[in-house]
Amino acid sequence: MARWNATRNRWISVALVLMAATPSFAQNGPPPGGPGGPGIAPMPGFMPSGSGPLQLLPPPVGGPAEPLPEAATPYAPSTAPAVEAKPLATTAPRDTATLALTARLTPDGPPIGAGVVWRIFNETQGPDGSRELVAERHGGSADFVLKPGGYFVYCGFGYAGTTEHVVVGTGLKADSVILNAGGVRLSAVTGKDKPPLDEDDLSFDIFSQELDSHGEPKAVALDVSPGDIVRLPAKTYNVVANYGDANARTTADIDVKAGKLSDITLTEKAAKITLKLVSTEGGEAIANTRWSVLTQAGDLVTSGVGAFPSFVLAEGDYTVIANHEDGQFQRIVSVVSGEDADVEVLATDSQKATN
């Protein structure tokens, strides 16, 4: 028994020595620099891709265009409750400052209540030239608890954004960021007293008047749906309305006014035609028909396959060609703006295509 007790005591002593030499992950967490979840401070100089202080939020892509009249109303930004993320820093130093930030569209406008992105970056650059992202908020006005020092503050609202440099000491510092931005809401019709075009067939592209390195206008927002509010810096833009997938395009210059929501309606000179190949007038459509729509100069505009294909075409005259088995038939079609139509092509000798 005495020998057994002596052996047990030696093993207990060895276990205590090993436990004293091993760090406790349960108390200290994973090693610094390893994968971290909430509560793990960012590594010095770390900055997520695309979050630099001088970058704007990405965006939610004919001839000289004439400016359009527009209806501008005061823009009341949403006041929905802000959804805020916690600061990335894990602990606040003893001596801290509170930076209270508010975003406004104009100097005398109300605070923006929702849709604002705030990013706070340390002014000191890391070895790779990046700046540490200190904190981030999404919502409206926001307060940040920071160590005294200098920071870059990025404020983004839709496609409008600005970066400011601030220096905070101790106590409270309030700052209001002026975005000088407004909103635009787009729609299109095919003529006077015509209803707005369906969003399934319509989209808008917004371009800056600045040119890129290839001499082309810079894309600001692409594939915008009708009725969507697009938040933009106050300036002049070129808008392209895309109706259908063929050649119906309308362009216009629009002015976005700071603090205003502008409703813009463009007019598309186009119509939708539905084609069918029939043996007799008013007869059943022949399936498995291949279609081609050409300009009068012989240039291909669009094509498709089916018994009842529909195409949106700009106003004008076209040659419609139907191919079925070994037969080819054609017809001249006039498209009138706003007048959607069903077009029959007769599979008869009188409408056989000639080479």
mmCIF file of C-alpha atoms in Angstrom:
data_model
loop_
_atom_site.group_PDB
_atom_site.id
_atom_site.type_symbol
_atom_site.label_atom_id
_atom_site.label_comp_id
_atom_site.label_asym_id
_atom_site.label_seq_id
_atom_site.Cartn_x
_atom_site.Cartn_y
_atom_site.Cartn_z
ATOM 1 C CA MET A 1 0.000 0.000 0.000
ATOM 2 C CA ALA A 2 2.815 2.428 0.880
ATOM 3 C CA ARG A 3 4.489 1.704 -2.509
ATOM 4 C CA TRP A 4 1.198 2.362 -4.348
ATOM 5 C CA ASN A 5 0.679 5.709 -2.523
ATOM 6 C CA ALA A 6 4.210 6.821 -3.380
ATOM 7 C CA THR A 7 3.666 6.022 -7.082
ATOM 8 C CA ARG A 8 0.324 7.866 -7.093
ATOM 9 C CA ASN A 9 1.905 10.967 -5.529
ATOM 10 C CA ARG A 10 4.667 11.034 -8.191
ATOM 11 C CA TRP A 11 2.077 10.959 -11.030
ATOM 12 C CA ILE A 12 0.058 13.734 -9.400
ATOM 13 C CA SER A 13 3.203 15.890 -9.165
ATOM 14 C CA VAL A 14 4.011 15.307 -12.850
ATOM 15 C CA ALA A 15 0.412 16.215 -13.882
ATOM 16 C CA LEU A 16 0.538 19.467 -11.913
ATOM 17 C CA VAL A 17 3.803 20.455 -13.601
ATOM 18 C CA LEU A 18 2.346 19.779 -17.087
ATOM 19 C CA MET A 19 -0.827 21.752 -16.337
ATOM 20 C CA ALA A 20 1.230 24.731 -15.149
ATOM 21 C CA ALA A 21 3.242 24.721 -18.394
ATOM 22 C CA THR A 22 0.181 24.539 -20.758
ATOM 23 C CA PRO A 23 -1.801 27.773 -21.603
ATOM 24 C CA SER A 24 -5.531 27.587 -20.916
ATOM 25 C CA PHE A 25 -7.473 28.248 -24.140
ATOM 26 C CA ALA A 26 -10.690 28.154 -22.174
ATOM 27 C CA GLN A 27 -9.556 31.301 -20.321
ATOM 28 C CA ASN A 28 -7.328 33.051 -22.837
ATOM 29 C CA GLY A 29 -9.077 32.182 -26.140
ATOM 30 C CA PRO A 30 -7.323 31.189 -29.367
ATOM 31 C CA PRO A 31 -3.810 32.443 -30.095
ATOM 32 C CA PRO A 32 -3.513 36.026 -31.427
ATOM 33 C CA GLY A 33 -3.679 36.200 -35.196
ATOM 34 C CA GLY A 34 -5.663 32.988 -35.587
ATOM 35 C CA PRO A 35 -9.241 32.757 -36.866
ATOM 36 C CA GLY A 36 -11.415 34.930 -34.656
ATOM 37 C CA GLY A 37 -15.106 35.513 -34.159
ATOM 38 C CA PRO A 38 -16.823 38.260 -32.198
ATOM 39 C CA GLY A 39 -14.535 39.776 -29.626
ATOM 40 C CA ILE A 40 -11.293 39.223 -31.554
ATOM 41 C CA ALA A 41 -9.533 42.536 -32.270
ATOM 42 C CA PRO A 42 -8.330 43.110 -35.854
ATOM 43 C CA MET A 43 -4.651 42.708 -36.546
ATOM 44 C CA PRO A 44 -2.765 46.042 -36.866
ATOM 45 C CA GLY A 45 -2.901 47.296 -40.433
ATOM 46 C CA PHE A 46 -5.691 44.886 -41.378
ATOM 47 C CA MET A 47 -8.368 46.271 -43.702
ATOM 48 C CA PRO A 48 -11.095 44.243 -45.427
ATOM 49 C CA SER A 49 -10.931 44.304 -49.196
ATOM 50 C CA GLY A 50 -12.841 47.220 -50.725
ATOM 51 C CA SER A 51 -13.211 49.161 -47.470
ATOM 52 C CA GLY A 52 -10.526 51.815 -47.946
ATOM 53 C CA PRO A 53 -11.385 55.261 -46.597
ATOM 54 C CA LEU A 54 -11.141 56.940 -49.978
ATOM 55 C CA GLN A 55 -13.407 54.444 -51.787
ATOM 56 C CA LEU A 56 -17.094 54.927 -52.435
ATOM 57 C CA LEU A 57 -19.591 52.165 -51.877
ATOM 58 C CA PRO A 58 -19.898 49.926 -54.978
ATOM 59 C CA PRO A 59 -22.778 49.971 -56.097
ATOM 60 C CA PRO A 60 -26.615 47.720 -55.281
ATOM 61 C CA VAL A 61 -25.054 49.659 -65.237
ATOM 62 C CA GLY A 62 -27.783 57.687 -79.760
ATOM 63 C CA GLY A 63 -26.947 61.048 -80.139
ATOM 64 C CA PRO A 64 -26.878 64.054 -77.765
ATOM 65 C CA ALA A 65 -29.721 63.809 -75.296
ATOM 66 C CA GLU A 66 -32.029 66.689 -74.446
ATOM 67 C CA PRO A 67 -32.597 67.629 -70.798
ATOM 68 C CA LEU A 68 -35.969 66.494 -69.507
ATOM 69 C CA PRO A 69 -38.394 68.426 -67.330
ATOM 70 C CA GLU A 70 -38.562 66.833 -63.918
ATOM 71 C CA ALA A 71 -40.778 66.902 -60.868
ATOM 72 C CA ALA A 72 -38.657 67.463 -57.760
ATOM 73 C CA THR A 73 -40.079 67.121 -54.278
ATOM 74 C CA PRO A 74 -38.404 67.421 -50.881
ATOM 75 C CA TYR A 75 -36.546 64.221 -50.187
ATOM 76 C CA ALA A 76 -37.471 62.848 -46.762
ATOM 77 C CA PRO A 77 -34.995 60.043 -46.038
ATOM 78 C CA SER A 78 -36.352 56.985 -44.272
ATOM 79 C CA THR A 79 -36.543 57.204 -40.514
ATOM 80 C CA ALA A 80 -36.662 53.441 -39.950
ATOM 81 C CA PRO A 81 -34.790 52.295 -36.819
ATOM 82 C CA ALA A 82 -31.074 52.072 -37.414
ATOM 83 C CA VAL A 83 -29.483 48.634 -37.430
ATOM 84 C CA GLU A 84 -26.077 49.071 -35.840
ATOM 85 C CA ALA A 85 -23.097 46.767 -35.774
ATOM 86 C CA LYS A 86 -20.804 46.619 -32.758
ATOM 87 C CA PRO A 87 -17.381 48.302 -33.029
ATOM 88 C CA LEU A 88 -14.618 45.990 -34.092
ATOM 89 C CA ALA A 89 -12.432 46.983 -31.123
ATOM 90 C CA THR A 90 -12.788 44.649 -28.140
ATOM 91 C CA THR A 91 -12.104 47.007 -25.233
ATOM 92 C CA ALA A 92 -12.282 50.773 -24.763
ATOM 93 C CA PRO A 93 -9.219 52.539 -23.285
ATOM 94 C CA ARG A 94 -9.585 54.410 -20.013
ATOM 95 C CA ASP A 95 -9.288 57.830 -21.711
ATOM 96 C CA THR A 96 -11.811 57.828 -24.562
ATOM 97 C CA ALA A 97 -13.717 60.224 -26.765
ATOM 98 C CA THR A 98 -17.268 59.923 -28.109
ATOM 99 C CA LEU A 99 -17.684 60.936 -31.736
ATOM 100 C CA ALA A 100 -21.343 61.639 -32.526
ATOM 101 C CA LEU A 101 -21.977 61.630 -36.298
ATOM 102 C CA THR A 102 -25.019 62.782 -38.257
ATOM 103 C CA ALA A 103 -25.502 62.677 -42.050
ATOM 104 C CA ARG A 104 -27.535 65.263 -43.978
ATOM 105 C CA LEU A 105 -28.276 65.707 -47.666
ATOM 106 C CA THR A 106 -27.947 69.495 -47.416
ATOM 107 C CA PRO A 107 -26.601 71.799 -44.669
ATOM 108 C CA ASP A 108 -30.122 72.822 -43.582
ATOM 109 C CA GLY A 109 -31.724 69.407 -44.179
ATOM 110 C CA PRO A 110 -32.926 66.952 -41.524
ATOM 111 C CA PRO A 111 -30.704 64.109 -40.333
ATOM 112 C CA ILE A 112 -30.886 60.982 -42.506
ATOM 113 C CA GLY A 113 -32.630 58.319 -40.453
ATOM 114 C CA ALA A 114 -31.627 55.130 -42.290
ATOM 115 C CA GLY A 115 -29.558 53.775 -45.155
ATOM 116 C CA VAL A 116 -26.290 55.392 -44.059
ATOM 117 C CA VAL A 117 -23.022 53.437 -43.879
ATOM 118 C CA TRP A 118 -20.369 54.756 -41.474
ATOM 119 C CA ARG A 119 -16.782 53.509 -41.485
ATOM 120 C CA ILE A 120 -14.071 54.804 -39.156
ATOM 121 C CA PHE A 121 -10.420 54.275 -40.147
ATOM 122 C CA ASN A 122 -7.262 54.994 -38.200
ATOM 123 C CA GLU A 123 -5.354 57.843 -39.850
ATOM 124 C CA THR A 124 -2.069 55.964 -39.472
ATOM 125 C CA GLN A 125 -1.183 53.749 -42.401
ATOM 126 C CA GLY A 126 0.157 50.248 -41.919
ATOM 127 C CA PRO A 127 3.276 48.856 -43.615
ATOM 128 C CA ASP A 128 1.219 47.920 -46.683
ATOM 129 C CA GLY A 129 -0.344 51.385 -46.959
ATOM 130 C CA SER A 130 -3.744 50.341 -45.654
ATOM 131 C CA ARG A 131 -5.565 51.841 -42.677
ATOM 132 C CA GLU A 132 -7.164 49.849 -39.901
ATOM 133 C CA LEU A 133 -10.957 49.747 -39.899
ATOM 134 C CA VAL A 134 -11.780 50.769 -36.329
ATOM 135 C CA ALA A 135 -15.581 50.682 -36.353
ATOM 136 C CA GLU A 136 -18.580 50.442 -38.680
ATOM 137 C CA ARG A 137 -22.286 51.290 -38.377
ATOM 138 C CA HIS A 138 -25.317 50.906 -40.659
ATOM 139 C CA GLY A 139 -28.417 53.041 -40.059
ATOM 140 C CA GLY A 140 -28.745 56.752 -39.365
ATOM 141 C CA SER A 141 -26.921 58.899 -36.815
ATOM 142 C CA ALA A 142 -24.289 56.986 -34.823
ATOM 143 C CA ASP A 143 -21.980 57.403 -31.820
ATOM 144 C CA PHE A 144 -18.450 55.965 -31.709
ATOM 145 C CA VAL A 145 -16.249 55.528 -28.629
ATOM 146 C CA LEU A 146 -12.674 56.105 -29.788
ATOM 147 C CA LYS A 147 -9.191 56.669 -28.432
ATOM 148 C CA PRO A 148 -8.083 60.316 -28.776
ATOM 149 C CA GLY A 149 -6.379 60.896 -32.108
ATOM 150 C CA GLY A 150 -6.987 61.332 -35.811
ATOM 151 C CA TYR A 151 -9.373 59.300 -37.983
ATOM 152 C CA PHE A 152 -10.831 59.149 -41.465
ATOM 153 C CA VAL A 153 -14.639 59.040 -41.423
ATOM 154 C CA TYR A 154 -16.394 57.574 -44.467
ATOM 155 C CA CYS A 155 -20.120 58.301 -44.890
ATOM 156 C CA GLY A 156 -22.019 56.507 -47.659
ATOM 157 C CA PHE A 157 -25.643 56.869 -48.742
ATOM 158 C CA GLY A 158 -26.508 54.815 -51.815
ATOM 159 C CA TYR A 159 -24.157 55.966 -54.589
ATOM 160 C CA ALA A 160 -23.304 59.165 -52.710
ATOM 161 C CA GLY A 161 -20.363 59.135 -50.325
ATOM 162 C CA THR A 162 -17.681 61.312 -48.812
ATOM 163 C CA THR A 163 -14.627 60.923 -46.588
ATOM 164 C CA GLU A 164 -13.589 63.423 -43.911
ATOM 165 C CA HIS A 165 -10.617 63.661 -41.555
ATOM 166 C CA VAL A 166 -11.439 64.308 -37.896
ATOM 167 C CA VAL A 167 -9.363 64.676 -34.745
ATOM 168 C CA VAL A 168 -10.930 63.749 -31.407
ATOM 169 C CA GLY A 169 -9.704 64.476 -27.897
ATOM 170 C CA THR A 170 -11.528 63.424 -24.771
ATOM 171 C CA GLY A 171 -15.210 63.948 -24.062
ATOM 172 C CA LEU A 172 -17.865 64.463 -26.729
ATOM 173 C CA LYS A 173 -17.301 65.643 -30.297
ATOM 174 C CA ALA A 174 -20.308 66.100 -32.598
ATOM 175 C CA ASP A 175 -19.937 66.317 -36.357
ATOM 176 C CA SER A 176 -22.468 66.606 -39.190
ATOM 177 C CA VAL A 177 -21.475 65.230 -42.615
ATOM 178 C CA ILE A 178 -23.079 66.968 -45.607
ATOM 179 C CA LEU A 179 -23.475 64.652 -48.592
ATOM 180 C CA ASN A 180 -24.871 67.187 -51.119
ATOM 181 C CA ALA A 181 -26.995 64.412 -52.590
ATOM 182 C CA GLY A 182 -30.537 63.687 -53.720
ATOM 183 C CA GLY A 183 -32.623 60.932 -55.221
ATOM 184 C CA VAL A 184 -34.137 60.026 -58.583
ATOM 185 C CA ARG A 185 -37.011 57.678 -59.433
ATOM 186 C CA LEU A 186 -37.346 56.589 -63.080
ATOM 187 C CA SER A 187 -40.189 55.344 -65.248
ATOM 188 C CA ALA A 188 -41.075 55.215 -68.965
ATOM 189 C CA VAL A 189 -44.120 55.288 -71.252
ATOM 190 C CA THR A 190 -44.663 54.765 -74.981
ATOM 191 C CA GLY A 191 -46.749 57.888 -75.504
ATOM 192 C CA LYS A 192 -49.097 60.441 -74.009
ATOM 193 C CA ASP A 193 -51.808 58.947 -71.795
ATOM 194 C CA LYS A 194 -50.098 55.545 -71.991
ATOM 195 C CA PRO A 195 -49.578 53.556 -68.747
ATOM 196 C CA PRO A 196 -46.053 53.138 -67.362
ATOM 197 C CA LEU A 197 -44.141 50.291 -68.954
ATOM 198 C CA ASP A 198 -43.944 47.009 -67.070
ATOM 199 C CA GLU A 199 -40.788 46.513 -65.012
ATOM 200 C CA ASP A 200 -40.268 43.050 -66.526
ATOM 201 C CA ASP A 201 -39.436 44.648 -69.900
ATOM 202 C CA LEU A 202 -37.799 47.877 -68.682
ATOM 203 C CA SER A 203 -34.555 48.835 -66.976
ATOM 204 C CA PHE A 204 -32.365 51.928 -66.723
ATOM 205 C CA ASP A 205 -28.628 52.604 -66.834
ATOM 206 C CA ILE A 206 -27.237 55.786 -65.277
ATOM 207 C CA PHE A 207 -23.939 57.270 -66.456
ATOM 208 C CA SER A 208 -21.786 60.123 -65.236
ATOM 209 C CA GLN A 209 -20.788 62.885 -67.631
ATOM 210 C CA GLU A 210 -17.184 62.127 -66.727
ATOM 211 C CA LEU A 211 -15.244 59.845 -69.067
ATOM 212 C CA ASP A 212 -13.255 56.748 -68.173
ATOM 213 C CA SER A 213 -9.781 55.845 -69.468
ATOM 214 C CA HIS A 214 -11.344 54.574 -72.723
ATOM 215 C CA GLY A 215 -13.197 57.821 -73.366
ATOM 216 C CA GLU A 216 -16.554 56.302 -72.457
ATOM 217 C CA PRO A 217 -19.018 57.728 -69.900
ATOM 218 C CA LYS A 218 -18.496 56.198 -66.461
ATOM 219 C CA ALA A 219 -21.280 53.853 -65.374
ATOM 220 C CA VAL A 220 -22.830 54.902 -62.059
ATOM 221 C CA ALA A 221 -25.762 52.490 -61.688
ATOM 222 C CA LEU A 222 -26.774 49.724 -64.084
ATOM 223 C CA ASP A 223 -29.956 47.663 -64.494
ATOM 224 C CA VAL A 224 -32.060 49.942 -62.293
ATOM 225 C CA SER A 225 -35.705 48.876 -62.029
ATOM 226 C CA PRO A 226 -38.477 51.438 -62.619
ATOM 227 C CA GLY A 227 -39.755 52.950 -59.380
ATOM 228 C CA ASP A 228 -36.545 52.323 -57.450
ATOM 229 C CA ILE A 229 -35.111 55.342 -55.633
ATOM 230 C CA VAL A 230 -31.466 55.818 -56.606
ATOM 231 C CA ARG A 231 -29.429 57.999 -54.211
ATOM 232 C CA LEU A 232 -26.836 60.059 -56.097
ATOM 233 C CA PRO A 233 -24.549 63.063 -55.635
ATOM 234 C CA ALA A 234 -26.193 66.228 -56.923
ATOM 235 C CA LYS A 235 -25.086 66.702 -60.541
ATOM 236 C CA THR A 236 -26.160 65.988 -64.132
ATOM 237 C CA TYR A 237 -26.334 62.406 -65.408
ATOM 238 C CA ASN A 238 -27.185 60.604 -68.636
ATOM 239 C CA VAL A 239 -29.934 57.980 -68.357
ATOM 240 C CA VAL A 240 -30.542 55.172 -70.850
ATOM 241 C CA ALA A 241 -33.938 53.467 -70.788
ATOM 242 C CA ASN A 242 -33.754 49.887 -72.099
ATOM 243 C CA TYR A 243 -37.132 48.580 -73.272
ATOM 244 C CA GLY A 244 -36.957 44.909 -74.220
ATOM 245 C CA ASP A 245 -33.840 43.164 -75.499
ATOM 246 C CA ALA A 246 -33.677 44.413 -79.094
ATOM 247 C CA ASN A 247 -33.239 48.018 -80.219
ATOM 248 C CA ALA A 248 -35.645 50.125 -78.129
ATOM 249 C CA ARG A 249 -33.384 52.618 -76.336
ATOM 250 C CA THR A 250 -34.061 56.155 -75.143
ATOM 251 C CA THR A 251 -31.523 58.529 -73.601
ATOM 252 C CA ALA A 252 -31.927 61.752 -71.636
ATOM 253 C CA ASP A 253 -29.911 64.077 -69.417
ATOM 254 C CA ILE A 254 -31.285 64.504 -65.910
ATOM 255 C CA ASP A 255 -30.360 66.771 -63.004
ATOM 256 C CA VAL A 256 -30.254 65.375 -59.473
ATOM 257 C CA LYS A 257 -30.881 68.147 -56.932
ATOM 258 C CA ALA A 258 -29.499 68.073 -53.400
ATOM 259 C CA GLY A 259 -32.174 67.261 -50.840
ATOM 260 C CA LYS A 260 -34.786 66.518 -53.532
ATOM 261 C CA LEU A 261 -36.394 63.392 -54.944
ATOM 262 C CA SER A 262 -36.903 63.823 -58.705
ATOM 263 C CA ASP A 263 -39.459 61.737 -60.613
ATOM 264 C CA ILE A 264 -38.372 61.326 -64.249
ATOM 265 C CA THR A 265 -40.515 59.755 -66.988
ATOM 266 C CA LEU A 266 -38.924 58.957 -70.342
ATOM 267 C CA THR A 267 -40.832 58.239 -73.559
ATOM 268 C CA GLU A 268 -39.915 55.114 -75.517
ATOM 269 C CA LYS A 269 -40.732 55.242 -79.223
ATOM 270 C CA ALA A 270 -41.411 51.512 -79.438
ATOM 271 C CA ALA A 271 -44.021 48.760 -79.306
ATOM 272 C CA LYS A 272 -44.253 45.022 -78.712
ATOM 273 C CA ILE A 273 -45.175 42.674 -81.573
ATOM 274 C CA THR A 274 -46.127 39.009 -81.235
ATOM 275 C CA LEU A 275 -45.448 36.835 -84.286
ATOM 276 C CA LYS A 276 -46.988 33.633 -85.562
ATOM 277 C CA LEU A 277 -46.688 31.590 -88.752
ATOM 278 C CA VAL A 278 -50.057 30.359 -90.058
ATOM 279 C CA SER A 279 -51.302 28.387 -93.053
ATOM 280 C CA THR A 280 -54.376 30.626 -93.449
ATOM 281 C CA GLU A 281 -55.365 33.975 -91.983
ATOM 282 C CA GLY A 282 -56.495 33.495 -88.398
ATOM 283 C CA GLY A 283 -55.259 29.909 -88.402
ATOM 284 C CA GLU A 284 -53.330 28.006 -85.751
ATOM 285 C CA ALA A 285 -49.740 29.022 -85.150
ATOM 286 C CA ILE A 286 -47.164 26.612 -86.541
ATOM 287 C CA ALA A 287 -44.741 25.394 -83.882
ATOM 288 C CA ASN A 288 -40.963 25.060 -84.194
ATOM 289 C CA THR A 289 -40.665 28.181 -86.301
ATOM 290 C CA ARG A 290 -37.376 30.105 -86.398
ATOM 291 C CA TRP A 291 -37.746 33.887 -86.599
ATOM 292 C CA SER A 292 -35.490 36.728 -87.729
ATOM 293 C CA VAL A 293 -36.289 40.440 -87.641
ATOM 294 C CA LEU A 294 -34.253 42.652 -89.970
ATOM 295 C CA THR A 295 -34.068 46.355 -90.714
ATOM 296 C CA GLN A 296 -34.962 47.514 -94.195
ATOM 297 C CA ALA A 297 -31.223 47.695 -94.832
ATOM 298 C CA GLY A 298 -30.964 43.980 -94.068
ATOM 299 C CA ASP A 299 -29.288 44.221 -90.639
ATOM 300 C CA LEU A 300 -30.374 41.645 -88.072
ATOM 301 C CA VAL A 301 -32.197 43.220 -85.106
ATOM 302 C CA THR A 302 -33.266 40.148 -83.145
ATOM 303 C CA SER A 303 -34.224 36.491 -83.538
ATOM 304 C CA GLY A 304 -36.050 33.716 -81.727
ATOM 305 C CA VAL A 305 -37.751 30.326 -81.946
ATOM 306 C CA GLY A 306 -41.333 29.370 -81.143
ATOM 307 C CA ALA A 307 -44.970 29.548 -82.127
ATOM 308 C CA PHE A 308 -45.686 32.939 -80.466
ATOM 309 C CA PRO A 309 -42.432 34.893 -79.919
ATOM 310 C CA SER A 310 -42.745 38.516 -78.757
ATOM 311 C CA PHE A 311 -40.249 41.279 -79.502
ATOM 312 C CA VAL A 312 -40.036 44.903 -78.401
ATOM 313 C CA LEU A 313 -38.947 46.986 -81.386
ATOM 314 C CA ALA A 314 -38.219 50.650 -81.908
ATOM 315 C CA GLU A 315 -40.670 52.506 -84.133
ATOM 316 C CA GLY A 316 -40.007 51.805 -87.820
ATOM 317 C CA ASP A 317 -40.304 49.289 -90.654
ATOM 318 C CA TYR A 318 -38.887 45.758 -90.491
ATOM 319 C CA THR A 319 -38.688 42.575 -92.516
ATOM 320 C CA VAL A 320 -39.912 39.575 -90.523
ATOM 321 C CA ILE A 321 -38.676 36.181 -91.764
ATOM 322 C CA ALA A 322 -40.143 32.843 -90.608
ATOM 323 C CA ASN A 323 -38.292 29.584 -91.253
ATOM 324 C CA HIS A 324 -40.148 26.265 -90.876
ATOM 325 C CA GLU A 325 -38.754 22.973 -92.166
ATOM 326 C CA ASP A 326 -37.657 23.725 -95.723
ATOM 327 C CA GLY A 327 -39.851 26.785 -96.208
ATOM 328 C CA GLN A 328 -38.943 30.440 -95.630
ATOM 329 C CA PHE A 329 -41.635 33.138 -95.538
ATOM 330 C CA GLN A 330 -41.444 36.867 -94.952
ATOM 331 C CA ARG A 331 -43.510 39.983 -94.389
ATOM 332 C CA ILE A 332 -42.869 43.726 -94.049
ATOM 333 C CA VAL A 333 -44.062 45.030 -90.659
ATOM 334 C CA SER A 334 -44.486 48.642 -89.536
ATOM 335 C CA VAL A 335 -44.063 49.244 -85.796
ATOM 336 C CA VAL A 336 -45.933 52.255 -84.401
ATOM 337 C CA SER A 337 -44.959 53.573 -80.966
ATOM 338 C CA GLY A 338 -47.327 52.475 -78.247
ATOM 339 C CA GLU A 339 -49.366 50.196 -80.513
ATOM 340 C CA ASP A 340 -48.631 46.593 -79.529
ATOM 341 C CA ALA A 341 -49.752 44.179 -82.256
ATOM 342 C CA ASP A 342 -50.112 40.537 -83.267
ATOM 343 C CA VAL A 343 -48.512 39.858 -86.641
ATOM 344 C CA GLU A 344 -49.309 36.852 -88.849
ATOM 345 C CA VAL A 345 -46.967 35.553 -91.536
ATOM 346 C CA LEU A 346 -48.661 33.313 -94.095
ATOM 347 C CA ALA A 347 -46.929 30.088 -95.018
ATOM 348 C CA THR A 348 -48.028 30.453 -98.641
ATOM 349 C CA ASP A 349 -46.309 30.977 -101.940
ATOM 350 C CA SER A 350 -47.309 34.652 -101.877
ATOM 351 C CA GLN A 351 -45.151 35.280 -98.798
ATOM 352 C CA LYS A 352 -42.288 32.973 -99.637
ATOM 353 C CA ALA A 353 -38.946 34.664 -99.149
ATOM 354 C CA THR A 354 -36.936 35.322 -102.255
ATOM 355 C CA ASN A 355 -33.141 35.294 -102.243
#
